[in-house]
Amino acid sequence: MPILSYPNFLQAAERKLSDSGNTCGNHAVLTINLGRLAELDGILGYAAVDQIIQTIATQLADALNPEDLTGITGRHQVSCLLVNLLAHAHAVLAAHKITRILNSPFPLGRQNILLNPCIGVAYGCDKNSTIDLMMRNASLAMQQALQEKELIKLFVENPEDAYLTQLHLWSDLNEAIETSALHLQFQPQFSVASGKIESTEALLRWTHPHHGPIRPDKLIQVAEGSILMPKLTQWVLHTALRECSTYRKAGIDAGVSINFSADDLREPDIIDLTAQALNIWNIPSDRITVEVTETAVMDTNRNILDTLNHLKDMGLKLSMDDFGTGYSSMSRMLELPLDEVKIDMIFVRQMTTHPKHERIVDSIINLAHQLNLTVVAEGVEDIDTFRRLTELGCDVIQGYLIGKPMPLTDFIKTVSQQSFEFLQPALSEAGDSDQSIPGIMNSR
Ligand code: C2E
Ligand code: CA
Ligand code: CA
């Protein structure tokens, strides 16, 4: 059977389906991604890569039944229509057969290449299934396989299907960024030494028109790995710095911390995006902190270290977020140009009830201070935890006790009116008189 081009594949498939009385239920489409070949486009040229795909498609057609169809349906994509299946499971068996063929090293000149394929499988569900629908479903399953790094993924017809929801969220998020339907909330960070709010953490918020509020970590997951991520980061950077300049003009002398994801650190334009935002909003660069998670910075990719050094050279501060939950190596810690660590709230929230948690917090504070780093504790919800943290020498406190994340106007109102006198007894108990806070004393 010849290898068909995309339009010919669709036409031939439609004919096959109508010849069999459109009983799509006996058929399946397999869509095979050969994205690894994209790397060769720039090395060998399109014509040579097309030839390789033709060879691969021929191998696949030879392995299938003679009445099945094989076509090249995308730049690095081959699809097969399997007809007259005795059982749906036979489509999965065919997909396994194909992965065995494609997972053997493919000879190229004197070298072998690994194709790392992944396959989406979609059955025709009933008589009404068209080839278009089966192709769409196989393609969705293939995207899901790619994302989840699986070899074979089966399309499951279910409107609540996580991947479809994610796909819709992706386009809705794209629109939300373009129409500025997102907003930021600011959570105060209280400095023990000055008794004032010295900074805030900017946290992303999105209320989806149908799904309601979407958790920011979920939102980042939707954007990551796609062109949305740099767009979103650009939006966050500009909005955080603009709103920070608004509260600074309103008399709140606080900086701002912005979360960067692992994707952000790998983004080639991240330095330019940050420099542009700094130029426009004119906030002293040492009042801006970039928070990165342990896991993101433990990627030994050289570019990540270069990016962090670059941000640091621009005068920004760097903070290691969620400290204690990732898998830091001490040598990597020493390599990173850090200013701050944030102790993860899983240790903080249980430190007054679990002695082991308290010992971990104590050790992190000591280690950080040995390395001249500022220590922030997040998730501080009660005065006992606050008192213990200040006794242990923690520098900055963040959590519901000080303030929840708030929209800009609420933040300005709350912080302008709040004198934090309620913290004074805990601070006085926590230590000697040096611990009493100038900010609080001044406010009296
Ligand atoms: P994170 O950076 O660890 O942020 C701290 C989270 O703890 C926030 O959740 C905050 O609302 C919550 N929190 C603060 N104080 C307390 C407390 O006392 N008790 C409790 N139970 N929770 C507290 P949120 O806003 O849901 O953010 C979740 C995560 O989403 C963040 O974790 C961060 O990883 C990510 N995120 C948020 N905004 C952005 C952003 O603009 N960019 C990126 N890349 N990630 C973001
Ligand atoms: Ca954070
Ligand atoms: Ca955190």
Tab-separated table of C-alpha atoms and ligand atoms in Angstrom:
chain	number	residue	atom	x	y	z
A	1	MET	CA	0.000	0.000	0.000
A	2	PRO	CA	1.514	3.392	-0.943
A	3	ILE	CA	2.164	6.026	1.719
A	4	LEU	CA	-0.480	8.712	1.351
A	5	SER	CA	-0.239	12.464	1.748
A	6	TYR	CA	-2.595	14.101	4.271
A	7	PRO	CA	-5.499	14.941	1.873
A	8	ASN	CA	-5.226	11.575	0.129
A	9	PHE	CA	-5.188	9.788	3.493
A	10	LEU	CA	-8.406	11.550	4.551
A	11	GLN	CA	-10.133	10.811	1.246
A	12	ALA	CA	-9.057	7.153	1.210
A	13	ALA	CA	-10.094	6.774	4.866
A	14	GLU	CA	-13.530	8.280	4.182
A	15	ARG	CA	-13.984	5.848	1.288
A	16	LYS	CA	-12.977	2.886	3.465
A	17	LEU	CA	-15.437	3.926	6.153
A	18	SER	CA	-18.310	4.388	3.744
A	19	ASP	CA	-17.470	1.057	2.004
A	20	SER	CA	-17.839	-0.651	5.347
A	21	GLY	CA	-21.222	1.002	5.949
A	22	ASN	CA	-19.615	3.662	8.151
A	23	THR	CA	-19.269	1.250	11.044
A	24	CYS	CA	-16.521	3.283	12.598
A	25	GLY	CA	-16.826	1.155	15.685
A	26	ASN	CA	-14.594	-1.443	14.021
A	27	HIS	CA	-11.846	0.999	13.158
A	28	ALA	CA	-9.167	3.010	14.895
A	29	VAL	CA	-6.742	5.794	14.072
A	30	LEU	CA	-3.183	5.751	15.421
A	31	THR	CA	-1.315	9.032	15.238
A	32	ILE	CA	2.424	8.753	15.703
A	33	ASN	CA	4.552	11.690	16.728
A	34	LEU	CA	8.139	11.699	15.465
A	35	GLY	CA	8.970	15.124	16.914
A	36	ARG	CA	12.573	14.103	17.518
A	37	LEU	CA	13.106	14.495	13.771
A	38	ALA	CA	12.538	18.247	14.129
A	39	GLU	CA	16.108	18.426	15.446
A	40	LEU	CA	17.298	17.037	12.109
A	41	ASP	CA	15.399	19.580	9.966
A	42	GLY	CA	18.054	22.198	10.596
A	43	ILE	CA	20.954	19.761	10.191
A	44	LEU	CA	19.963	17.657	7.174
A	45	GLY	CA	17.319	19.886	5.573
A	46	TYR	CA	13.598	19.273	5.038
A	47	ALA	CA	13.983	17.082	1.922
A	48	ALA	CA	16.267	14.598	3.688
A	49	VAL	CA	13.994	14.466	6.753
A	50	ASP	CA	10.956	13.961	4.484
A	51	GLN	CA	12.770	10.983	2.993
A	52	ILE	CA	13.411	9.530	6.461
A	53	ILE	CA	9.723	9.917	7.370
A	54	GLN	CA	8.753	8.220	4.102
A	55	THR	CA	11.032	5.263	4.987
A	56	ILE	CA	9.574	5.025	8.494
A	57	ALA	CA	5.993	5.204	7.192
A	58	THR	CA	6.761	2.401	4.723
A	59	GLN	CA	8.123	0.219	7.554
A	60	LEU	CA	4.917	0.822	9.504
A	61	ALA	CA	2.649	0.098	6.520
A	62	ASP	CA	4.532	-3.173	5.961
A	63	ALA	CA	3.898	-4.181	9.579
A	64	LEU	CA	0.134	-3.552	9.401
A	65	ASN	CA	-2.586	-5.443	7.532
A	66	PRO	CA	-2.750	-4.795	3.776
A	67	GLU	CA	-6.207	-3.169	3.989
A	68	ASP	CA	-5.035	-0.617	6.613
A	69	LEU	CA	-3.998	2.885	5.495
A	70	THR	CA	-0.832	4.813	6.324
A	71	GLY	CA	-0.313	8.512	5.616
A	72	ILE	CA	2.043	11.345	6.468
A	73	THR	CA	-0.372	13.666	8.200
A	74	GLY	CA	1.875	16.345	9.665
A	75	ARG	CA	5.431	17.671	9.510
A	76	HIS	CA	6.728	14.926	11.826
A	77	GLN	CA	3.617	12.842	12.087
A	78	VAL	CA	2.365	9.611	10.576
A	79	SER	CA	-1.206	8.300	10.970
A	80	CYS	CA	-2.621	4.856	10.349
A	81	LEU	CA	-6.233	3.831	9.911
A	82	LEU	CA	-6.748	0.274	11.134
A	83	VAL	CA	-9.874	-1.251	9.669
A	84	ASN	CA	-12.128	-4.191	10.469
A	85	LEU	CA	-10.725	-4.751	13.947
A	86	LEU	CA	-12.079	-7.810	15.723
A	87	ALA	CA	-11.643	-6.057	19.054
A	88	HIS	CA	-10.557	-2.597	20.189
A	89	ALA	CA	-7.621	-4.184	21.988
A	90	HIS	CA	-6.145	-5.049	18.589
A	91	ALA	CA	-5.505	-1.342	17.983
A	92	VAL	CA	-3.440	-1.197	21.158
A	93	LEU	CA	-1.544	-4.313	20.119
A	94	ALA	CA	-0.810	-2.632	16.771
A	95	ALA	CA	0.395	0.473	18.645
A	96	HIS	CA	2.779	-1.705	20.692
A	97	LYS	CA	4.047	-3.351	17.515
A	98	ILE	CA	4.734	0.106	16.065
A	99	THR	CA	6.587	1.291	19.176
A	100	ARG	CA	8.793	-1.824	18.993
A	101	ILE	CA	9.707	-0.967	15.397
A	102	LEU	CA	10.280	2.718	16.129
A	103	ASN	CA	12.189	2.149	19.325
A	104	SER	CA	14.971	0.249	17.548
A	105	PRO	CA	17.785	2.639	16.623
A	106	PHE	CA	17.167	4.125	13.177
A	107	PRO	CA	20.319	4.023	10.989
A	108	LEU	CA	21.380	7.378	9.622
A	109	GLY	CA	24.691	7.400	7.730
A	110	ARG	CA	27.256	5.919	10.069
A	111	GLN	CA	25.176	6.750	13.129
A	112	ASN	CA	21.960	5.539	14.687
A	113	ILE	CA	19.279	7.877	15.978
A	114	LEU	CA	16.575	7.229	18.534
A	115	LEU	CA	13.173	8.408	17.393
A	116	ASN	CA	11.425	8.548	20.819
A	117	PRO	CA	7.969	8.208	19.282
A	118	CYS	CA	4.658	8.494	21.074
A	119	ILE	CA	1.300	7.323	19.817
A	120	GLY	CA	-2.275	8.490	20.292
A	121	VAL	CA	-5.003	5.895	19.697
A	122	ALA	CA	-8.669	6.700	18.996
A	123	TYR	CA	-11.423	4.227	18.177
A	124	GLY	CA	-14.439	5.051	16.144
A	125	CYS	CA	-17.112	5.024	18.824
A	126	ASP	CA	-20.190	4.443	16.715
A	127	LYS	CA	-21.657	4.805	13.250
A	128	ASN	CA	-21.568	8.575	13.534
A	129	SER	CA	-17.832	8.813	14.093
A	130	THR	CA	-16.206	10.509	11.141
A	131	ILE	CA	-12.598	10.247	10.118
A	132	ASP	CA	-12.196	13.917	11.127
A	133	LEU	CA	-13.366	13.139	14.647
A	134	MET	CA	-11.153	10.060	14.953
A	135	MET	CA	-8.151	12.068	13.710
A	136	ARG	CA	-8.888	14.826	16.224
A	137	ASN	CA	-9.243	12.364	19.093
A	138	ALA	CA	-6.055	10.483	18.157
A	139	SER	CA	-4.221	13.791	17.984
A	140	LEU	CA	-5.496	14.822	21.456
A	141	ALA	CA	-4.393	11.467	22.874
A	142	MET	CA	-0.996	11.901	21.219
A	143	GLN	CA	-0.584	15.377	22.778
A	144	GLN	CA	-1.454	13.892	26.138
A	145	ALA	CA	1.096	11.093	25.638
A	146	LEU	CA	3.714	13.735	24.812
A	147	GLN	CA	2.883	15.765	27.881
A	148	GLU	CA	2.824	12.804	30.217
A	149	LYS	CA	5.905	11.273	28.578
A	150	GLU	CA	4.071	8.041	27.799
A	151	LEU	CA	4.569	5.861	24.748
A	152	ILE	CA	0.918	5.140	24.000
A	153	LYS	CA	-2.206	6.975	25.104
A	154	LEU	CA	-5.760	5.988	24.406
A	155	PHE	CA	-8.388	8.653	23.751
A	156	VAL	CA	-11.197	8.392	26.284
A	157	GLU	CA	-14.514	9.957	25.322
A	158	ASN	CA	-15.398	11.929	28.420
A	159	PRO	CA	-16.224	15.632	28.554
A	160	GLU	CA	-14.529	15.909	31.929
A	161	ASP	CA	-11.379	14.450	30.440
A	162	ALA	CA	-8.550	16.263	32.137
A	163	TYR	CA	-6.598	16.943	29.002
A	164	LEU	CA	-9.535	18.467	27.128
A	165	THR	CA	-10.269	20.684	30.122
A	166	GLN	CA	-6.621	21.664	30.176
A	167	LEU	CA	-6.768	22.460	26.475
A	168	HIS	CA	-9.746	24.762	27.009
A	169	LEU	CA	-8.080	26.338	30.019
A	170	TRP	CA	-5.029	26.994	27.883
A	171	SER	CA	-6.950	29.041	25.319
A	172	ASP	CA	-9.024	30.761	28.022
A	173	LEU	CA	-5.833	31.672	29.871
A	174	ASN	CA	-4.363	33.033	26.666
A	175	GLU	CA	-7.387	35.280	26.326
A	176	ALA	CA	-7.280	36.227	30.017
A	177	ILE	CA	-3.671	37.416	29.645
A	178	GLU	CA	-4.528	39.423	26.543
A	179	THR	CA	-7.555	41.062	28.140
A	180	SER	CA	-5.859	41.444	31.556
A	181	ALA	CA	-8.573	39.386	33.246
A	182	LEU	CA	-5.954	38.166	35.733
A	183	HIS	CA	-4.920	40.036	38.811
A	184	LEU	CA	-2.288	39.928	41.517
A	185	GLN	CA	-2.672	39.846	45.258
A	186	PHE	CA	0.017	41.046	47.627
A	187	GLN	CA	0.879	39.255	50.849
A	188	PRO	CA	2.812	41.323	53.400
A	189	GLN	CA	6.222	40.192	54.636
A	190	PHE	CA	7.044	41.476	58.097
A	191	SER	CA	10.649	42.270	58.982
A	192	VAL	CA	11.433	41.369	62.597
A	193	ALA	CA	14.358	43.815	62.727
A	194	SER	CA	12.429	46.900	61.589
A	195	GLY	CA	8.940	45.925	62.749
A	196	LYS	CA	7.600	46.961	59.353
A	197	ILE	CA	6.310	45.462	56.153
A	198	GLU	CA	9.491	45.568	54.109
A	199	SER	CA	8.205	43.564	51.184
A	200	THR	CA	5.278	41.628	49.731
A	201	GLU	CA	4.865	38.481	47.710
A	202	ALA	CA	2.909	38.974	44.481
A	203	LEU	CA	0.558	36.018	43.945
A	204	LEU	CA	-1.375	35.370	40.772
A	205	ARG	CA	-5.176	35.141	40.781
A	206	TRP	CA	-7.571	34.116	38.021
A	207	THR	CA	-11.300	33.643	38.273
A	208	HIS	CA	-12.396	31.582	35.293
A	209	PRO	CA	-15.827	32.567	33.926
A	210	HIS	CA	-17.110	28.947	34.246
A	211	HIS	CA	-14.741	27.108	36.570
A	212	GLY	CA	-14.422	29.895	39.194
A	213	PRO	CA	-11.086	30.603	40.913
A	214	ILE	CA	-8.211	28.543	39.484
A	215	ARG	CA	-5.316	27.789	41.831
A	216	PRO	CA	-2.200	29.667	40.672
A	217	ASP	CA	-0.003	26.552	40.692
A	218	LYS	CA	-2.570	24.833	38.424
A	219	LEU	CA	-2.583	27.902	36.193
A	220	ILE	CA	1.217	27.805	35.898
A	221	GLN	CA	0.983	24.106	35.008
A	222	VAL	CA	-1.396	24.972	32.149
A	223	ALA	CA	0.997	27.609	30.800
A	224	GLU	CA	4.270	25.753	31.306
A	225	GLY	CA	6.014	24.307	28.290
A	226	SER	CA	4.109	26.585	25.916
A	227	ILE	CA	4.345	30.107	24.524
A	228	LEU	CA	1.912	31.183	27.231
A	229	MET	CA	4.553	30.987	29.943
A	230	PRO	CA	6.750	33.926	28.806
A	231	LYS	CA	3.550	35.929	28.077
A	232	LEU	CA	2.255	35.229	31.563
A	233	THR	CA	5.583	36.049	33.194
A	234	GLN	CA	5.768	39.311	31.295
A	235	TRP	CA	2.278	40.166	32.543
A	236	VAL	CA	3.177	39.246	36.142
A	237	LEU	CA	6.441	41.210	36.042
A	238	HIS	CA	4.854	44.386	34.691
A	239	THR	CA	1.782	44.206	36.903
A	240	ALA	CA	3.784	43.429	40.064
A	241	LEU	CA	6.225	46.289	39.466
A	242	ARG	CA	3.484	48.750	38.439
A	243	GLU	CA	1.403	47.969	41.529
A	244	CYS	CA	4.498	47.997	43.743
A	245	SER	CA	5.241	51.494	42.458
A	246	THR	CA	1.617	52.454	43.324
A	247	TYR	CA	1.908	51.323	46.963
A	248	ARG	CA	5.329	52.913	47.265
A	249	LYS	CA	3.820	56.218	46.053
A	250	ALA	CA	1.072	55.729	48.667
A	251	GLY	CA	3.787	55.822	51.342
A	252	ILE	CA	4.426	52.104	51.872
A	253	ASP	CA	8.167	51.671	51.553
A	254	ALA	CA	8.069	47.984	50.599
A	255	GLY	CA	9.663	45.920	47.859
A	256	VAL	CA	8.075	42.999	46.030
A	257	SER	CA	8.845	39.309	45.546
A	258	ILE	CA	7.892	37.655	42.267
A	259	ASN	CA	7.701	33.890	41.655
A	260	PHE	CA	9.660	32.551	38.682
A	261	SER	CA	8.956	29.017	37.512
A	262	ALA	CA	11.524	26.533	36.200
A	263	ASP	CA	10.273	27.378	32.696
A	264	ASP	CA	10.976	31.080	33.286
A	265	LEU	CA	14.586	30.341	34.155
A	266	ARG	CA	15.017	28.448	30.893
A	267	GLU	CA	13.315	31.174	28.818
A	268	PRO	CA	15.995	32.798	26.614
A	269	ASP	CA	14.330	36.260	26.809
A	270	ILE	CA	13.831	36.319	30.578
A	271	ILE	CA	16.687	38.762	31.202
A	272	ASP	CA	15.402	41.177	28.533
A	273	LEU	CA	11.823	40.899	29.840
A	274	THR	CA	13.001	41.681	33.372
A	275	ALA	CA	15.260	44.554	32.260
A	276	GLN	CA	12.372	46.134	30.307
A	277	ALA	CA	10.032	45.949	33.300
A	278	LEU	CA	12.728	47.430	35.570
A	279	ASN	CA	13.269	50.333	33.161
A	280	ILE	CA	9.603	51.162	32.915
A	281	TRP	CA	8.570	50.977	36.573
A	282	ASN	CA	11.616	52.496	38.125
A	283	ILE	CA	11.715	50.598	41.423
A	284	PRO	CA	15.147	50.219	43.070
A	285	SER	CA	16.289	46.831	41.808
A	286	ASP	CA	17.404	45.727	45.288
A	287	ARG	CA	13.771	45.963	46.430
A	288	ILE	CA	12.779	43.302	43.915
A	289	THR	CA	13.207	39.636	44.822
A	290	VAL	CA	12.874	36.722	42.453
A	291	GLU	CA	11.616	33.563	44.174
A	292	VAL	CA	12.631	30.268	42.622
A	293	THR	CA	11.936	26.808	43.966
A	294	GLU	CA	14.637	24.412	45.021
A	295	THR	CA	13.592	21.926	42.378
A	296	ALA	CA	13.802	24.548	39.609
A	297	VAL	CA	17.321	25.614	40.515
A	298	MET	CA	18.610	22.114	41.126
A	299	ASP	CA	18.399	21.538	37.369
A	300	THR	CA	22.109	21.476	36.589
A	301	ASN	CA	21.564	23.180	33.245
A	302	ARG	CA	24.305	25.799	32.930
A	303	ASN	CA	21.876	28.356	31.460
A	304	ILE	CA	19.866	28.430	34.667
A	305	LEU	CA	22.908	29.380	36.691
A	306	ASP	CA	23.812	32.011	34.079
A	307	THR	CA	20.285	33.443	34.237
A	308	LEU	CA	20.384	33.626	38.040
A	309	ASN	CA	23.791	35.329	37.952
A	310	HIS	CA	22.487	37.779	35.365
A	311	LEU	CA	19.439	38.669	37.481
A	312	LYS	CA	21.767	39.151	40.429
A	313	ASP	CA	24.080	41.398	38.349
A	314	MET	CA	21.031	43.530	37.540
A	315	GLY	CA	20.739	44.157	41.287
A	316	LEU	CA	17.766	41.887	42.031
A	317	LYS	CA	17.655	39.655	45.101
A	318	LEU	CA	17.252	35.911	44.794
A	319	SER	CA	15.242	33.776	47.151
A	320	MET	CA	14.988	30.003	47.383
A	321	ASP	CA	11.323	29.195	47.870
A	322	ASP	CA	9.825	26.137	49.590
A	323	PHE	CA	13.202	25.411	51.153
A	324	GLY	CA	13.436	21.966	52.715
A	325	THR	CA	11.024	20.217	50.370
A	326	GLY	CA	13.206	19.773	47.284
A	327	TYR	CA	16.430	17.900	46.900
A	328	SER	CA	19.108	20.543	47.287
A	329	SER	CA	22.676	19.519	47.235
A	330	MET	CA	24.862	21.659	49.417
A	331	SER	CA	27.378	22.169	46.610
A	332	ARG	CA	24.603	23.500	44.362
A	333	MET	CA	23.471	25.810	47.182
A	334	LEU	CA	26.974	27.284	47.368
A	335	GLU	CA	27.061	27.776	43.612
A	336	LEU	CA	23.823	29.807	43.556
A	337	PRO	CA	23.919	33.576	44.083
A	338	LEU	CA	21.221	33.494	46.781
A	339	ASP	CA	20.192	36.249	49.212
A	340	GLU	CA	17.331	34.540	50.979
A	341	VAL	CA	15.715	31.214	51.824
A	342	LYS	CA	12.018	30.730	52.541
A	343	ILE	CA	11.332	27.875	54.920
A	344	ASP	CA	8.460	25.845	53.545
A	345	MET	CA	5.216	26.096	55.452
A	346	ILE	CA	4.997	22.344	56.046
A	347	PHE	CA	7.729	22.772	58.687
A	348	VAL	CA	6.523	26.151	59.964
A	349	ARG	CA	2.882	25.247	60.472
A	350	GLN	CA	3.677	22.268	62.680
A	351	MET	CA	6.725	23.559	64.515
A	352	THR	CA	4.939	24.323	67.789
A	353	THR	CA	3.356	20.866	67.941
A	354	HIS	CA	6.073	18.691	66.402
A	355	PRO	CA	9.550	19.026	67.973
A	356	LYS	CA	11.225	17.515	64.893
A	357	HIS	CA	9.722	20.217	62.703
A	358	GLU	CA	10.979	22.853	65.092
A	359	ARG	CA	14.474	21.333	64.963
A	360	ILE	CA	14.415	21.449	61.161
A	361	VAL	CA	13.363	25.116	61.243
A	362	ASP	CA	16.124	25.863	63.752
A	363	SER	CA	18.728	24.105	61.579
A	364	ILE	CA	17.618	25.921	58.426
A	365	ILE	CA	17.838	29.293	60.193
A	366	ASN	CA	21.346	28.490	61.476
A	367	LEU	CA	22.552	27.148	58.146
A	368	ALA	CA	21.158	30.149	56.269
A	369	HIS	CA	22.724	32.604	58.698
A	370	GLN	CA	26.097	30.822	58.396
A	371	LEU	CA	25.816	31.489	54.646
A	372	ASN	CA	24.774	35.138	55.239
A	373	LEU	CA	21.287	34.559	53.892
A	374	THR	CA	18.092	36.186	55.109
A	375	VAL	CA	15.494	33.712	56.394
A	376	VAL	CA	11.784	34.050	55.664
A	377	ALA	CA	9.235	31.759	57.307
A	378	GLU	CA	5.976	31.393	55.405
A	379	GLY	CA	2.644	29.999	56.539
A	380	VAL	CA	2.802	31.686	59.982
A	381	GLU	CA	-0.776	31.595	61.233
A	382	ASP	CA	-0.571	32.045	64.998
A	383	ILE	CA	1.254	34.080	67.593
A	384	ASP	CA	2.978	31.070	69.227
A	385	THR	CA	4.677	30.177	65.957
A	386	PHE	CA	5.600	33.833	65.463
A	387	ARG	CA	7.117	33.987	68.967
A	388	ARG	CA	9.138	30.785	68.496
A	389	LEU	CA	10.412	31.891	65.097
A	390	THR	CA	11.631	35.204	66.462
A	391	GLU	CA	13.306	33.367	69.369
A	392	LEU	CA	15.111	31.218	66.827
A	393	GLY	CA	16.277	34.326	64.958
A	394	CYS	CA	14.068	34.209	61.868
A	395	ASP	CA	14.349	37.497	59.955
A	396	VAL	CA	11.088	37.822	58.045
A	397	ILE	CA	7.598	36.485	58.781
A	398	GLN	CA	4.915	35.858	56.181
A	399	GLY	CA	1.523	34.264	56.785
A	400	TYR	CA	-2.111	34.807	57.654
A	401	LEU	CA	-1.114	36.148	61.107
A	402	ILE	CA	0.466	39.178	59.442
A	403	GLY	CA	-1.931	39.332	56.509
A	404	LYS	CA	-3.549	37.218	53.810
A	405	PRO	CA	-2.795	37.927	50.142
A	406	MET	CA	-4.833	41.037	49.241
A	407	PRO	CA	-5.714	43.025	46.136
A	408	LEU	CA	-3.722	46.252	45.767
A	409	THR	CA	-6.298	48.669	47.233
A	410	ASP	CA	-6.972	46.464	50.284
A	411	PHE	CA	-3.255	46.011	50.782
A	412	ILE	CA	-2.642	49.779	50.794
A	413	LYS	CA	-5.538	50.377	53.190
A	414	THR	CA	-4.653	47.543	55.577
A	415	VAL	CA	-0.927	48.177	55.761
A	416	SER	CA	-1.330	51.966	56.136
A	417	GLN	CA	-3.621	51.421	59.128
A	418	GLN	CA	-1.877	48.444	60.722
A	419	SER	CA	0.687	49.191	63.435
A	420	PHE	CA	1.400	45.543	64.368
A	421	GLU	CA	1.213	46.364	68.053
A	422	PHE	CA	-0.409	42.971	68.636
A	423	LEU	CA	2.994	41.415	67.911
A	424	GLN	CA	4.835	43.431	70.553
A	425	PRO	CA	4.192	41.127	73.580
A	426	ALA	CA	5.403	38.091	71.616
A	427	LEU	CA	8.488	39.991	70.514
A	428	SER	CA	9.292	41.204	74.001
A	429	GLU	CA	8.925	37.665	75.359
A	430	ALA	CA	10.901	36.240	72.499
A	431	GLY	CA	14.082	37.933	73.414
A	432	ASP	CA	16.007	40.601	75.100
A	433	SER	CA	15.135	44.240	74.692
A	434	ASP	CA	17.025	44.394	71.346
A	435	GLN	CA	14.227	42.339	69.874
A	436	SER	CA	11.682	45.074	70.455
A	437	ILE	CA	10.859	46.631	67.222
A	438	PRO	CA	11.741	50.124	66.100
A	439	GLY	CA	8.776	50.206	63.705
A	440	ILE	CA	6.390	49.379	66.499
A	441	MET	CA	8.092	51.743	68.923
A	442	ASN	CA	7.926	54.516	66.329
A	443	SER	CA	4.302	53.911	65.701
A	444	ARG	CA	3.400	54.610	69.288
B	1	C2E	P1	4.212	29.832	47.041
B	1	C2E	O1	5.145	30.672	46.240
B	1	C2E	O2	4.832	28.889	48.021
B	1	C2E	O3	3.207	30.831	47.725
B	1	C2E	C1	2.766	30.731	49.031
B	1	C2E	C2	1.374	30.160	49.080
B	1	C2E	O4	0.971	30.027	50.448
B	1	C2E	C3	0.327	31.097	48.483
B	1	C2E	O5	-0.645	30.243	47.893
B	1	C2E	C4	-0.241	31.813	49.691
B	1	C2E	O6	-1.539	32.307	49.477
B	1	C2E	C5	-0.226	30.697	50.707
B	1	C2E	N1	-0.132	31.202	52.073
B	1	C2E	C6	0.490	32.299	52.522
B	1	C2E	N2	0.404	32.406	53.850
B	1	C2E	C7	-0.280	31.340	54.299
B	1	C2E	C8	-0.692	30.877	55.594
B	1	C2E	O7	-0.430	31.489	56.637
B	1	C2E	N3	-1.362	29.695	55.635
B	1	C2E	C9	-1.660	28.995	54.523
B	1	C2E	N4	-2.346	27.864	54.646
B	1	C2E	N5	-1.302	29.397	53.275
B	1	C2E	C10	-0.609	30.547	53.170
B	1	C2E	P2	-1.238	30.571	46.476
B	1	C2E	O8	-1.442	32.038	46.333
B	1	C2E	O9	-2.386	29.652	46.276
B	1	C2E	O10	-0.043	30.177	45.521
B	1	C2E	C11	0.322	28.845	45.326
B	1	C2E	C12	1.556	28.738	44.490
B	1	C2E	O11	1.334	29.167	43.158
B	1	C2E	C13	2.691	29.601	44.988
B	1	C2E	O12	3.284	28.961	46.075
B	1	C2E	C14	3.575	29.669	43.761
B	1	C2E	O13	4.350	28.503	43.650
B	1	C2E	C15	2.552	29.653	42.637
B	1	C2E	N6	2.377	31.027	42.139
B	1	C2E	C16	1.563	32.001	42.575
B	1	C2E	N7	1.719	33.121	41.831
B	1	C2E	C17	2.662	32.847	40.907
B	1	C2E	C18	3.272	33.582	39.829
B	1	C2E	O14	2.999	34.761	39.575
B	1	C2E	N8	4.208	32.929	39.082
B	1	C2E	C19	4.584	31.636	39.346
B	1	C2E	N9	5.529	31.062	38.577
B	1	C2E	N10	4.041	30.922	40.345
B	1	C2E	C20	3.085	31.507	41.112
B	2	CA	CA	6.746	31.957	46.534
B	3	CA	CA	6.623	28.884	49.140
